[in-house]
Amino acid sequence: MRAAPGKEDVRRHNLGTVLRYVHVHGATSRAELTTRLGLNRSTIGALTADLTAAGLVFERTQRDTGRAGRPSLVVRPRSATVYAYALSIEVDRLRAARVGLGGRILDRREVPRPPGMAVPEAAGPLAAFVREMAGDVPDDGRFVGTGVAVVGRSRAADGTAVLVPRQHLEDLAAGDLGVPGRLSVGNHAEVSALAEHSRGAAAGCDNVLYLYGDIGVGAGIIADGRRTLGRGGEVGHVVVNPYGRQCPCGSRGCWETEIGERALLQHAGRSGAAGREAVLGVVKAAMFGDARAQSAIREVGGWIGFGVGNLANIVNPEAVIFGGTLRDVYLAAAAHIRSRMNAVALPACREQVRLRTPGLGEDAALIGAAELAFERLLGDPLVS
């Protein structure tokens, strides 16, 4: 039989609950914490005092609210000193950021990733970014960990990332990046879903589908308010057109062959181009009346709506968020995508779903990667 939690266990749990709330919502009065978390005033006061002593939050008197009585203290995360490193390894670029508690990006770096660059080669620029950012850390800074967002599949159980950009696998370890401890690893779409659910376009939604597009298509899923890290589906390889194009996976007519950037560029007569700038070129051409570009947008938009409609029948999300190049196509073909989705999805599924673009923009992956690193601290703020 499992022993009942003791007072210290309950205290640590409550500390984590308070810190997580302030981390997600930002500056919060003690009065709001009392109301939202269902704890009494004296307990909240003791918990915030402990978090302040631990150097995780600080308190200031609330500005005059016009109400009678003593104003409530406002609790704020120590974003400037408590931080994690967030790294994003993408098809065409490498990004790094130092992210403070509360999801605030304190510093950032970016460099193009040349075609064919293997992961061991990518580790060098990322390690250099970490060294550069470390030079600006305040003397009282507290490092909590490193989170990594990767394209392709990930394996987080043993602290390594497995990338499957195309034909081969490469492993990345924390030691390659010059950071202490182990890496917290997540698929790009999955960590973006986590960030958008916590503080972005899907805040307040319990069931979320985040679709990220580049050459392929990845998905991050939030189900009943819980992340499904490591279990995001390879939705790009759901067969939607059995008579469609051959997919690199060996199948034919996978969803990514119909909505990935290559499909859009081929329909637009730009097969020699590649990358997000090429996709934006098609979108802009369509806006200025280019008939072939408009046809390409409609064709790809129709397949996006078809796939989202089928996913809505399975996942029943409240929000579907389009990231990466899918964001640009969605903005150009929103009505067409919605119409096709409505024709496929069941009424009970389509009526509640909201189609959105990322509230955090391109920062979603970096903030989501940092969330992975912060998780241990949020679970137990007294962890050393």
XYZ file of C-alpha atoms in Angstrom:
384
model
C 0.000 0.000 0.000
C 1.304 3.414 -0.923
C 1.995 5.656 2.060
C 0.013 8.867 2.403
C 1.986 11.995 1.509
C 3.585 13.713 4.484
C 3.594 17.418 5.298
C 6.855 17.978 3.443
C 5.490 16.255 0.321
C 2.380 18.426 0.438
C 4.501 21.549 0.934
C 6.704 20.753 -2.049
C 3.646 20.030 -4.175
C 2.079 23.348 -3.209
C 5.324 25.198 -3.881
C 5.367 23.688 -7.355
C 1.736 24.631 -7.922
C 2.350 28.267 -6.997
C 5.575 28.521 -8.995
C 3.968 26.930 -12.065
C 1.072 29.389 -11.931
C 3.388 32.389 -11.726
C 5.631 30.893 -14.425
C 2.701 30.605 -16.841
C 0.652 33.672 -15.918
C 3.341 36.137 -14.909
C 2.901 38.762 -12.209
C 0.121 37.536 -9.915
C -1.185 38.993 -6.672
C -1.316 36.883 -3.548
C -5.076 37.453 -3.549
C -5.384 35.932 -7.028
C -3.226 32.967 -6.047
C -5.488 32.383 -3.043
C -8.581 32.416 -5.250
C -7.198 30.435 -8.189
C -5.343 27.736 -6.270
C -7.838 27.195 -3.460
C -5.301 27.717 -0.672
C -5.792 30.056 2.254
C -4.021 33.401 2.594
C -1.564 32.322 5.264
C -0.530 29.264 3.242
C -0.002 31.370 0.115
C 2.033 33.846 2.155
C 4.257 31.094 3.511
C 4.732 29.495 0.083
C 5.626 32.742 -1.674
C 8.038 33.555 1.143
C 9.751 30.186 0.615
C 9.940 30.729 -3.150
C 11.377 34.189 -2.565
C 13.993 32.791 -0.211
C 14.879 30.191 -2.871
C 15.543 32.991 -5.364
C 12.764 31.922 -7.723
C 10.304 34.796 -7.347
C 10.181 38.280 -5.874
C 7.315 40.269 -4.403
C 6.352 43.916 -4.733
C 3.451 45.905 -3.383
C 0.617 46.227 -5.858
C 0.006 49.700 -7.211
C -2.939 51.633 -5.823
C -6.108 49.875 -6.956
C -8.526 52.400 -5.429
C -9.830 49.774 -3.027
C -9.872 50.087 0.733
C -7.422 48.088 2.821
C -3.819 47.090 2.408
C -2.908 46.206 -1.202
C -1.981 42.610 -1.945
C 1.633 41.746 -2.721
C 2.324 40.830 -6.363
C 4.476 37.761 -7.043
C 6.747 37.811 -10.121
C 9.111 35.162 -11.524
C 12.834 35.955 -11.425
C 13.095 35.801 -15.193
C 16.431 37.605 -15.381
C 18.315 35.130 -13.210
C 16.558 31.735 -13.369
C 17.015 30.433 -16.897
C 17.275 27.506 -19.288
C 18.911 27.112 -22.678
C 16.598 26.294 -25.579
C 17.941 24.895 -28.845
C 16.022 24.302 -32.061
C 17.440 22.131 -34.836
C 15.428 22.711 -37.987
C 15.654 21.738 -41.624
C 17.221 25.003 -42.752
C 18.489 26.723 -39.605
C 19.844 26.317 -36.079
C 18.506 28.495 -33.284
C 19.402 28.984 -29.640
C 18.003 31.102 -26.824
C 18.419 31.723 -23.130
C 14.900 31.680 -21.689
C 14.059 32.994 -18.247
C 11.517 31.620 -15.804
C 8.149 32.894 -16.985
C 8.906 32.139 -20.635
C 10.810 35.360 -21.306
C 13.478 35.121 -24.021
C 16.563 36.873 -22.661
C 18.992 36.223 -25.503
C 18.880 34.511 -28.881
C 21.113 33.382 -31.746
C 20.454 31.952 -35.228
C 22.486 30.619 -38.145
C 21.458 28.915 -41.416
C 21.818 25.142 -41.525
C 23.382 24.255 -44.864
C 21.775 21.421 -46.833
C 23.255 18.077 -45.832
C 24.693 19.322 -42.521
C 24.804 16.322 -40.173
C 24.007 16.629 -36.489
C 27.633 16.338 -35.301
C 28.394 19.355 -37.496
C 25.384 21.233 -36.134
C 26.557 20.691 -32.564
C 29.509 23.029 -33.098
C 27.505 26.195 -33.889
C 25.000 25.415 -31.138
C 27.779 24.949 -28.585
C 29.263 28.284 -29.691
C 25.885 29.947 -29.158
C 25.696 28.530 -25.636
C 29.173 29.842 -24.814
C 28.298 33.296 -26.152
C 25.072 33.506 -24.178
C 26.746 32.197 -21.022
C 29.026 35.228 -21.089
C 26.046 37.509 -20.427
C 24.569 35.526 -17.525
C 24.420 37.614 -14.302
C 26.587 36.549 -11.381
C 23.553 35.333 -9.445
C 22.138 33.421 -12.450
C 20.695 29.959 -11.876
C 20.844 27.467 -14.735
C 18.094 24.835 -14.641
C 18.696 22.775 -17.802
C 18.674 22.596 -21.586
C 15.738 21.772 -23.825
C 16.036 20.806 -27.478
C 13.411 20.916 -30.212
C 14.265 18.689 -33.161
C 12.784 18.028 -36.572
C 11.795 14.415 -37.105
C 11.415 11.853 -34.364
C 12.949 12.179 -30.914
C 13.968 9.754 -28.184
C 13.909 11.497 -24.812
C 14.164 8.583 -22.374
C 17.958 8.428 -22.382
C 18.648 12.108 -22.982
C 19.540 11.827 -26.651
C 17.817 13.162 -29.731
C 17.323 11.077 -32.819
C 16.825 13.097 -35.965
C 15.309 11.606 -39.057
C 15.530 14.488 -41.527
C 15.744 12.165 -44.502
C 17.843 9.067 -45.021
C 19.844 8.579 -41.817
C 19.838 8.810 -38.051
C 22.174 10.911 -35.958
C 22.386 11.089 -32.181
C 23.051 14.231 -30.194
C 24.237 14.199 -26.573
C 24.522 16.999 -24.008
C 28.298 16.736 -23.975
C 28.427 17.708 -27.647
C 26.878 21.071 -26.742
C 29.069 21.894 -23.768
C 26.159 22.070 -21.316
C 25.992 20.275 -17.961
C 23.451 17.563 -17.229
C 21.209 15.809 -19.684
C 19.119 17.205 -22.475
C 15.346 17.374 -22.380
C 14.308 16.536 -25.931
C 11.090 16.952 -27.869
C 9.849 16.934 -31.430
C 9.542 20.457 -32.870
C 5.767 20.267 -33.278
C 5.266 18.712 -29.844
C 7.154 21.373 -27.917
C 5.471 24.113 -29.955
C 2.111 22.640 -28.980
C 3.220 22.701 -25.351
C 4.159 26.393 -25.537
C 1.021 27.448 -27.413
C -1.129 25.567 -24.926
C 0.595 27.157 -21.939
C 0.793 30.776 -23.054
C -0.060 31.108 -26.738
C -2.968 30.786 -29.156
C -4.349 27.666 -27.458
C -4.241 28.914 -23.852
C -7.385 27.736 -22.130
C -7.950 24.850 -24.579
C -7.666 21.306 -23.245
C -7.419 19.582 -26.627
C -5.017 21.021 -29.171
C -3.519 19.928 -32.480
C -0.388 21.795 -33.618
C 0.670 21.165 -37.218
C 4.164 22.165 -38.280
C 5.143 22.162 -41.934
C 8.407 22.417 -43.843
C 9.538 19.675 -46.217
C 7.388 17.311 -44.159
C 4.523 17.692 -41.681
C 4.690 17.022 -37.955
C 2.049 17.138 -35.239
C 1.969 17.951 -31.554
C -1.077 16.931 -29.547
C -2.426 18.154 -26.220
C -5.131 15.794 -24.946
C -7.303 16.646 -21.938
C -4.825 19.346 -20.987
C -1.887 16.952 -20.968
C 0.999 16.879 -23.393
C 1.666 13.701 -25.311
C 5.422 14.230 -25.610
C 7.080 11.486 -27.602
C 3.728 10.268 -28.922
C 2.909 12.967 -31.454
C 1.774 11.247 -34.603
C 3.636 11.176 -37.914
C 0.588 12.741 -39.519
C 2.583 13.628 -42.613
C 2.605 9.923 -43.474
C -1.126 9.348 -43.253
C -2.118 8.267 -46.768
C -4.708 10.670 -48.175
C -4.305 10.006 -51.891
C -3.458 6.404 -52.845
C -2.812 7.536 -56.428
C -0.659 10.492 -55.416
C 3.080 11.124 -55.457
C 5.673 8.669 -54.220
C 6.781 9.573 -50.686
C 10.388 9.172 -49.434
C 9.003 6.858 -46.743
C 8.173 4.320 -49.484
C 4.428 4.822 -49.506
C 2.382 6.774 -52.034
C 0.061 9.721 -51.491
C 1.150 10.605 -47.937
C -0.316 13.856 -46.630
C 3.057 15.598 -46.734
C 3.358 14.875 -50.476
C 0.160 16.896 -50.950
C 0.734 19.806 -48.523
C 4.503 19.993 -47.953
C 6.530 22.821 -49.456
C 7.595 20.675 -52.425
C 3.970 20.092 -53.427
C 3.165 23.798 -53.268
C 6.239 24.792 -55.268
C 5.611 22.127 -57.908
C 1.992 23.251 -58.371
C 3.247 26.837 -58.701
C 5.800 25.871 -61.338
C 8.762 26.547 -59.046
C 10.173 23.046 -58.573
C 13.751 24.312 -58.482
C 13.101 26.437 -55.367
C 13.029 25.347 -51.726
C 12.597 26.725 -48.224
C 10.283 29.124 -46.429
C 11.284 32.092 -48.592
C 10.223 30.171 -51.688
C 6.883 29.362 -50.061
C 6.393 33.012 -49.145
C 7.168 33.879 -52.758
C 4.248 31.750 -53.932
C 1.927 33.241 -51.303
C 2.874 36.789 -52.296
C 2.494 35.991 -55.997
C -1.006 34.655 -55.312
C -1.892 37.858 -53.446
C -0.823 39.895 -56.482
C -2.999 37.904 -58.859
C -0.647 35.224 -60.239
C -3.128 32.618 -61.491
C -0.793 29.657 -61.191
C 0.228 30.619 -57.660
C -3.439 31.019 -56.715
C -4.212 27.588 -58.135
C -1.332 26.087 -56.141
C -2.600 27.681 -52.926
C -6.117 26.338 -53.542
C -4.839 22.838 -54.338
C -2.663 22.580 -51.252
C -5.277 24.327 -49.105
C -7.842 21.751 -50.146
C -5.614 18.892 -49.040
C -4.853 20.687 -45.760
C -8.580 20.950 -45.067
C -9.110 17.315 -46.052
C -6.446 16.105 -43.631
C -7.496 18.399 -40.790
C -11.093 17.246 -41.179
C -10.059 13.628 -40.781
C -7.812 14.459 -37.813
C -10.662 16.412 -36.220
C -12.794 13.266 -36.384
C -10.074 11.360 -34.517
C -8.600 13.896 -32.092
C -11.629 16.191 -31.680
C -9.500 19.283 -30.939
C -10.745 22.654 -29.751
C -7.918 24.398 -31.616
C -5.792 23.521 -34.631
C -2.676 25.677 -34.975
C -0.697 25.951 -38.204
C 3.038 26.522 -37.771
C 6.029 26.690 -40.082
C 5.201 27.076 -43.762
C 1.661 25.826 -43.098
C 1.023 29.148 -41.345
C 1.662 31.080 -44.544
C -0.497 28.779 -46.652
C -3.286 28.886 -44.073
C -3.333 32.686 -44.063
C -3.661 32.654 -47.858
C -6.307 29.919 -48.018
C -8.164 30.032 -44.680
C -11.668 30.053 -46.159
C -10.865 27.217 -48.574
C -9.273 25.135 -45.801
C -12.243 25.683 -43.494
C -14.715 24.781 -46.256
C -12.924 21.524 -47.117
C -12.555 20.629 -43.441
C -16.285 21.183 -42.877
C -17.080 18.852 -45.769
C -15.032 16.051 -44.168
C -15.378 16.477 -40.404
C -18.410 15.328 -38.459
C -20.653 18.183 -37.268
C -19.886 17.510 -33.599
C -16.153 17.779 -34.340
C -16.092 20.711 -36.739
C -18.423 22.990 -34.799
C -16.081 23.518 -31.864
C -12.713 23.595 -33.624
C -10.911 26.913 -34.081
C -8.231 27.244 -36.747
C -5.388 29.519 -35.668
C -1.826 30.637 -36.302
C 0.790 30.484 -33.499
C 0.363 33.210 -30.906
C 4.060 32.917 -30.092
C 5.123 32.917 -33.730
C 8.474 31.304 -34.426
C 9.366 31.529 -30.732
C 6.963 28.686 -29.920
C 9.615 25.991 -30.427
C 12.217 27.814 -28.318
C 9.795 28.541 -25.488
C 8.476 24.986 -25.672
C 11.986 23.535 -25.517
C 12.674 25.673 -22.455
C 9.459 24.360 -20.870
C 10.939 20.867 -21.017
C 13.993 22.087 -19.134
C 11.922 23.942 -16.532
C 9.700 20.943 -15.822
C 11.922 19.443 -13.103
C 12.120 22.752 -11.239
C 8.373 23.359 -11.529
C 7.683 19.870 -10.237
C 9.857 20.446 -7.170
C 11.110 24.021 -6.649
C 13.418 22.893 -3.846
C 15.299 20.482 -6.103
C 19.022 21.212 -6.074
